[in-house]
XYZ file of C-alpha atoms in Angstrom:
387
model
C -27.473 22.425 71.124
C -24.793 19.971 70.031
C -22.964 20.116 66.711
C -24.811 16.892 65.760
C -28.044 18.482 66.354
C -27.060 21.347 64.263
C -26.070 19.085 61.403
C -29.174 17.026 61.709
C -31.292 20.138 61.827
C -29.725 21.458 58.616
C -30.097 18.028 56.823
C -33.758 18.231 57.758
C -34.053 21.798 56.455
C -31.881 22.204 53.263
C -33.582 25.437 52.366
C -32.174 27.050 55.551
C -28.599 26.606 54.248
C -29.517 27.829 50.796
C -31.144 30.877 52.285
C -27.927 31.507 54.376
C -25.750 31.324 51.121
C -28.038 33.566 49.235
C -27.719 36.206 52.007
C -23.929 36.035 51.849
C -23.928 36.328 48.009
C -26.328 39.200 48.096
C -24.287 41.037 50.742
C -21.161 40.627 48.533
C -23.018 41.859 45.485
C -24.343 44.977 47.399
C -20.909 45.677 48.676
C -19.251 45.387 45.249
C -22.023 47.496 43.630
C -21.624 50.303 46.262
C -17.731 50.219 45.761
C -18.161 50.549 42.036
C -20.812 53.230 42.352
C -18.478 55.279 44.657
C -15.592 54.874 42.166
C -17.834 55.942 39.306
C -19.665 58.844 40.899
C -17.078 60.038 43.400
C -13.424 59.093 42.975
C -12.996 58.832 39.286
C -14.347 62.186 38.216
C -12.683 63.997 41.157
C -9.225 62.328 40.478
C -9.467 63.015 36.753
C -10.313 66.630 37.353
C -7.306 66.934 39.659
C -4.842 65.298 37.236
C -6.261 66.589 33.784
C -8.302 69.613 34.625
C -12.193 69.848 34.573
C -14.200 68.072 32.108
C -16.053 69.807 29.103
C -19.356 71.497 30.080
C -20.913 69.905 27.151
C -20.381 66.358 28.549
C -23.352 64.613 30.212
C -22.881 63.120 33.687
C -22.569 59.647 32.420
C -19.888 60.822 29.803
C -17.899 62.605 32.447
C -17.782 59.481 34.554
C -16.871 57.335 31.505
C -14.191 59.571 30.150
C -12.803 60.187 33.651
C -12.447 56.479 34.191
C -10.801 56.022 30.730
C -8.174 58.826 31.500
C -7.232 57.205 34.787
C -6.702 53.994 33.149
C -3.954 55.377 30.895
C -1.675 56.070 33.837
C 1.289 58.184 32.732
C 0.545 57.877 29.066
C -1.240 61.237 28.721
C 1.600 63.264 30.435
C 4.625 61.418 29.233
C 6.346 62.434 25.937
C 6.508 59.522 23.272
C 10.167 60.343 22.638
C 11.930 63.007 24.822
C 14.703 63.125 22.331
C 12.456 63.258 19.224
C 12.618 65.825 16.528
C 10.039 68.452 15.461
C 8.096 67.845 12.463
C 5.272 69.493 10.394
C 1.738 68.340 10.932
C -1.190 69.622 9.020
C -4.766 69.463 10.158
C -7.512 69.593 7.358
C -10.422 71.849 7.653
C -13.295 69.698 9.302
C -11.092 66.738 9.950
C -12.475 64.255 12.534
C -10.619 64.083 15.848
C -10.145 60.342 15.499
C -8.591 60.857 12.219
C -6.043 63.427 13.652
C -5.440 61.165 16.541
C -4.545 58.119 14.184
C -2.389 60.250 11.965
C -0.524 61.680 14.991
C 0.295 58.130 16.100
C 1.262 57.082 12.566
C 3.600 60.055 12.354
C 5.344 58.873 15.619
C 4.188 62.043 17.514
C 2.185 60.100 20.152
C 2.033 56.671 21.557
C -1.711 56.062 21.681
C -4.342 57.426 19.421
C -7.155 56.368 21.466
C -5.778 58.102 24.551
C -5.388 61.280 22.537
C -9.013 60.989 21.421
C -10.415 60.299 24.923
C -8.487 63.237 26.437
C -9.630 65.539 23.589
C -13.334 64.644 24.171
C -12.962 64.917 27.914
C -11.487 68.311 27.803
C -13.639 69.604 25.089
C -10.621 70.176 22.740
C -12.333 68.001 20.085
C -14.720 70.909 19.417
C -12.001 73.591 19.169
C -9.168 72.116 17.212
C -8.239 74.406 14.433
C -7.096 73.649 10.975
C -3.727 74.635 9.745
C -0.063 73.657 9.803
C 1.651 72.881 13.128
C 5.200 72.227 14.251
C 4.995 69.314 16.786
C 7.426 67.147 18.547
C 7.325 63.573 20.160
C 9.003 65.358 23.120
C 5.574 66.719 23.858
C 2.983 64.812 25.761
C -0.398 63.875 24.512
C -1.872 66.582 26.606
C 0.576 69.166 25.268
C -0.034 68.255 21.683
C -3.864 68.386 22.138
C -3.647 71.797 23.684
C -1.272 73.041 20.988
C -3.726 72.017 18.329
C -6.448 73.936 20.093
C -4.459 77.159 20.630
C -2.916 77.502 17.119
C -2.496 81.007 15.719
C -0.003 82.119 13.104
C 0.983 84.838 15.493
C 1.454 82.477 18.356
C 4.683 80.940 19.675
C 4.699 77.761 21.658
C 7.389 77.039 24.310
C 7.373 73.761 26.020
C 9.180 73.233 29.442
C 9.547 69.609 30.355
C 9.951 68.379 33.957
C 13.603 68.002 35.034
C 15.020 70.371 32.466
C 17.702 72.907 33.635
C 17.287 76.399 32.380
C 19.990 76.025 29.770
C 17.863 73.306 28.243
C 14.794 75.544 28.272
C 16.858 78.323 26.625
C 18.019 75.884 23.831
C 14.457 75.393 22.839
C 13.781 79.193 22.411
C 14.932 79.389 18.786
C 12.479 76.781 17.635
C 9.534 78.061 19.827
C 8.647 81.030 17.484
C 9.601 83.620 20.157
C 11.637 86.423 18.788
C 14.310 86.870 21.288
C 17.664 85.040 21.809
C 18.504 82.212 24.260
C 21.238 84.555 25.573
C 18.630 87.138 26.465
C 16.457 84.599 28.147
C 19.427 83.284 30.317
C 20.677 86.698 31.209
C 17.199 87.834 32.578
C 16.648 84.425 34.193
C 19.476 85.083 36.616
C 17.162 87.302 38.744
C 13.732 86.062 39.965
C 10.840 88.336 39.032
C 8.525 89.850 41.567
C 5.961 87.024 41.406
C 8.537 84.746 42.972
C 8.836 86.811 46.210
C 9.812 83.740 48.137
C 13.000 83.147 46.044
C 16.216 84.755 47.546
C 17.337 87.617 45.463
C 20.741 85.980 45.238
C 19.268 82.984 43.374
C 18.260 82.650 39.772
C 14.914 81.341 38.398
C 16.280 77.767 38.288
C 13.630 75.482 39.755
C 10.768 77.798 39.262
C 10.160 77.412 35.474
C 6.838 75.492 35.946
C 6.795 72.648 33.472
C 3.896 73.346 31.093
C 3.044 74.366 27.454
C 3.099 78.175 27.124
C 1.355 79.669 24.035
C 2.184 83.299 23.650
C 2.403 86.045 20.998
C 5.667 85.856 19.024
C 6.238 89.362 20.083
C 6.488 88.409 23.763
C 9.639 89.823 25.342
C 11.846 87.798 27.619
C 10.722 89.838 30.596
C 7.033 89.011 29.836
C 7.836 85.378 29.373
C 9.663 85.083 32.709
C 6.788 86.942 34.447
C 4.070 84.411 32.910
C 6.172 81.409 33.951
C 6.762 82.786 37.386
C 3.008 83.500 37.888
C 2.256 80.064 36.706
C 4.506 78.629 39.418
C 2.923 80.882 42.014
C -0.545 79.697 41.017
C 0.360 76.180 41.581
C 1.922 76.823 44.964
C -1.135 76.060 46.903
C -1.642 76.334 50.598
C -1.595 72.641 50.754
C 1.932 72.513 49.257
C 2.920 75.343 51.543
C 1.747 73.414 54.597
C 3.401 70.294 53.423
C 6.757 72.015 52.987
C 6.496 73.562 56.444
C 5.707 70.186 58.095
C 8.894 68.889 56.624
C 10.902 71.750 58.118
C 11.499 73.305 54.749
C 10.986 76.734 53.395
C 9.778 77.085 49.749
C 13.290 77.556 48.247
C 14.606 74.528 50.214
C 11.623 72.327 49.202
C 11.868 73.220 45.501
C 15.550 72.459 45.550
C 14.976 69.029 47.139
C 12.081 68.511 44.688
C 14.449 69.274 41.744
C 16.668 66.361 42.881
C 13.752 64.051 43.320
C 12.511 64.894 39.830
C 15.846 63.835 38.256
C 16.011 60.623 40.408
C 12.453 59.335 39.982
C 12.003 57.851 36.535
C 8.576 56.494 37.574
C 6.623 59.213 39.356
C 4.974 56.748 41.763
C 8.454 56.299 43.439
C 8.893 59.998 44.000
C 7.345 60.125 47.588
C 9.682 57.140 48.671
C 12.713 58.809 47.075
C 11.832 61.989 48.835
C 11.625 60.304 52.080
C 15.127 58.942 51.655
C 16.563 62.339 51.066
C 14.489 63.882 53.934
C 15.777 61.104 56.354
C 19.342 61.883 55.451
C 18.810 65.632 55.572
C 17.205 65.249 59.096
C 20.353 63.643 60.663
C 22.912 65.841 58.766
C 23.993 62.956 56.510
C 25.209 63.936 53.009
C 22.565 63.546 50.341
C 24.973 61.799 47.844
C 22.766 62.580 44.949
C 23.963 61.901 41.436
C 21.863 64.629 39.921
C 23.622 67.335 41.881
C 26.948 66.188 40.560
C 25.604 66.104 36.936
C 24.474 69.811 37.515
C 27.850 70.737 38.857
C 29.784 69.109 36.113
C 27.713 70.820 33.497
C 27.456 70.095 29.777
C 29.042 66.944 28.388
C 30.040 67.622 24.962
C 31.064 63.944 24.312
C 27.688 62.605 25.312
C 25.743 65.751 24.020
C 23.861 66.187 27.249
C 23.732 68.358 30.362
C 23.202 65.108 32.436
C 26.400 63.022 32.320
C 25.629 59.369 32.679
C 27.416 57.366 33.924
C 29.431 59.610 36.238
C 33.091 58.914 36.526
C 35.196 58.900 39.748
C 36.598 62.324 38.663
C 33.099 63.680 38.303
C 32.071 62.583 41.864
C 35.265 64.351 43.099
C 34.403 67.542 41.252
C 34.645 70.353 43.867
C 31.532 72.292 43.636
C 28.950 73.535 46.321
C 26.316 71.667 44.263
C 28.240 68.314 44.740
C 26.278 66.689 47.583
C 28.893 63.918 47.727
C 31.326 66.525 49.191
C 29.147 69.009 50.878
C 26.421 68.295 53.552
C 22.985 69.757 53.186
C 21.065 70.969 50.126
C 22.819 72.534 47.095
C 22.638 76.266 46.924
C 19.773 76.290 44.399
C 17.474 73.884 42.574
C 19.219 71.713 39.940
C 16.283 71.367 37.670
C 12.592 72.427 37.238
C 10.454 69.881 39.083
C 7.008 68.689 38.090
C 3.943 69.077 40.438
C 4.369 65.409 41.349
C 7.890 65.977 42.712
C 6.724 69.033 44.684
C 3.968 67.009 46.269
C 6.459 64.101 46.873
C 8.512 66.448 48.987
C 5.540 68.019 50.746
C 3.894 64.644 51.467
C 6.608 61.889 51.315
C 5.993 58.244 52.075
C 7.023 57.519 55.723
C 10.039 55.147 55.676
C 13.167 54.130 57.588
C 15.165 54.104 54.366
C 18.508 56.009 54.014
C 19.734 54.378 50.768
C 18.342 53.373 47.311
C 19.862 52.200 44.102
C 18.615 51.259 40.632
C 16.970 47.896 40.326
C 18.951 45.313 38.334
C 16.298 44.765 35.842
C 16.715 48.030 33.924
C 13.042 48.837 34.608
C 13.942 52.349 35.977
C 12.568 51.415 39.354
C 14.741 51.380 42.596
C 15.372 49.096 45.529
C 15.529 50.788 48.954
C 17.440 49.962 52.151
C 17.747 51.158 55.711
C 21.282 50.384 56.337
C 24.530 50.392 54.288
C 24.895 46.652 54.550
C 21.435 46.206 53.059
C 22.371 48.732 50.311
C 25.501 46.712 49.298
C 23.540 43.384 49.352
C 21.145 44.961 46.870
C 23.914 45.468 44.293
C 23.615 43.854 40.964
C 25.662 40.663 40.403
């Protein structure tokens, strides 16, 4: 049949073309509907459960789907502190106060960035039913999730210790006096030089650095430093899944090496979605015996900067980069002797399952966004420099 015959035939039967178009539209609608149904019934609840824990038993199936989708839409908002350098302040929850009121007052007080996000997480996790009245000491250095849990677990006899991702153990020790725990920072640091039995995979010559799992720990004020370190170590061990162990082994790393690399990735990746690509750069360098040239290792080696008031000197000077230390990966090839910070679960997974790449270099993007630009060659790296 010729093309002219087809055209003539269609012109004689206009309903045939309309029917064809309707079939196409119907197929697209069905496909989109099935895709949305998969997201609602499958992906969203499973992903939310992985990231934020299981939903409250009291939620209906439709509520679980709805709140799972809401939490995923917030991105990093729920897990990121509103102000990492913020100060603690008193916050009082009235008897019988509605959660939405608590959420709004937390935002007004500058403790959280998003009242609706707090409310949605509280309902999803069932915390809206268990928040206790009373006076709390809260900080914008806590995430929305941390604050919600703190309000749930309040007890006059409790102490709350928050360990943020990327902290070194001296920073953790500095928070002991305001946690409510009754021992000193010095006692904590002294005992942290030896890994407890729960960390049997850590060399006895190493400290606990890198294995303080970032979390909110609510404990009796009478907890001893030995008990605290044991709780933290067990928490890390519980998160060290078989999936993580397999991923580390696939990269040719034992657990201590993997955590050491993850501690560098944690300090480099301002945006967690870049962590798998940053990990790939360091793994590519490590595989060919190239120096890691990682700024955070120099910061760790240099130590506390009294002028800047931080353990993480920024920017680094030429003298800093030349500072002779086994932790300085600008001088020494391979991994530093121990982790240099305490990595998040995201950083650990980034090392276990890095994004495949041919990159050996990266540098901060010139737009001050916190993102990076990546390069395979030194020439490309130089070309990516800011004007």
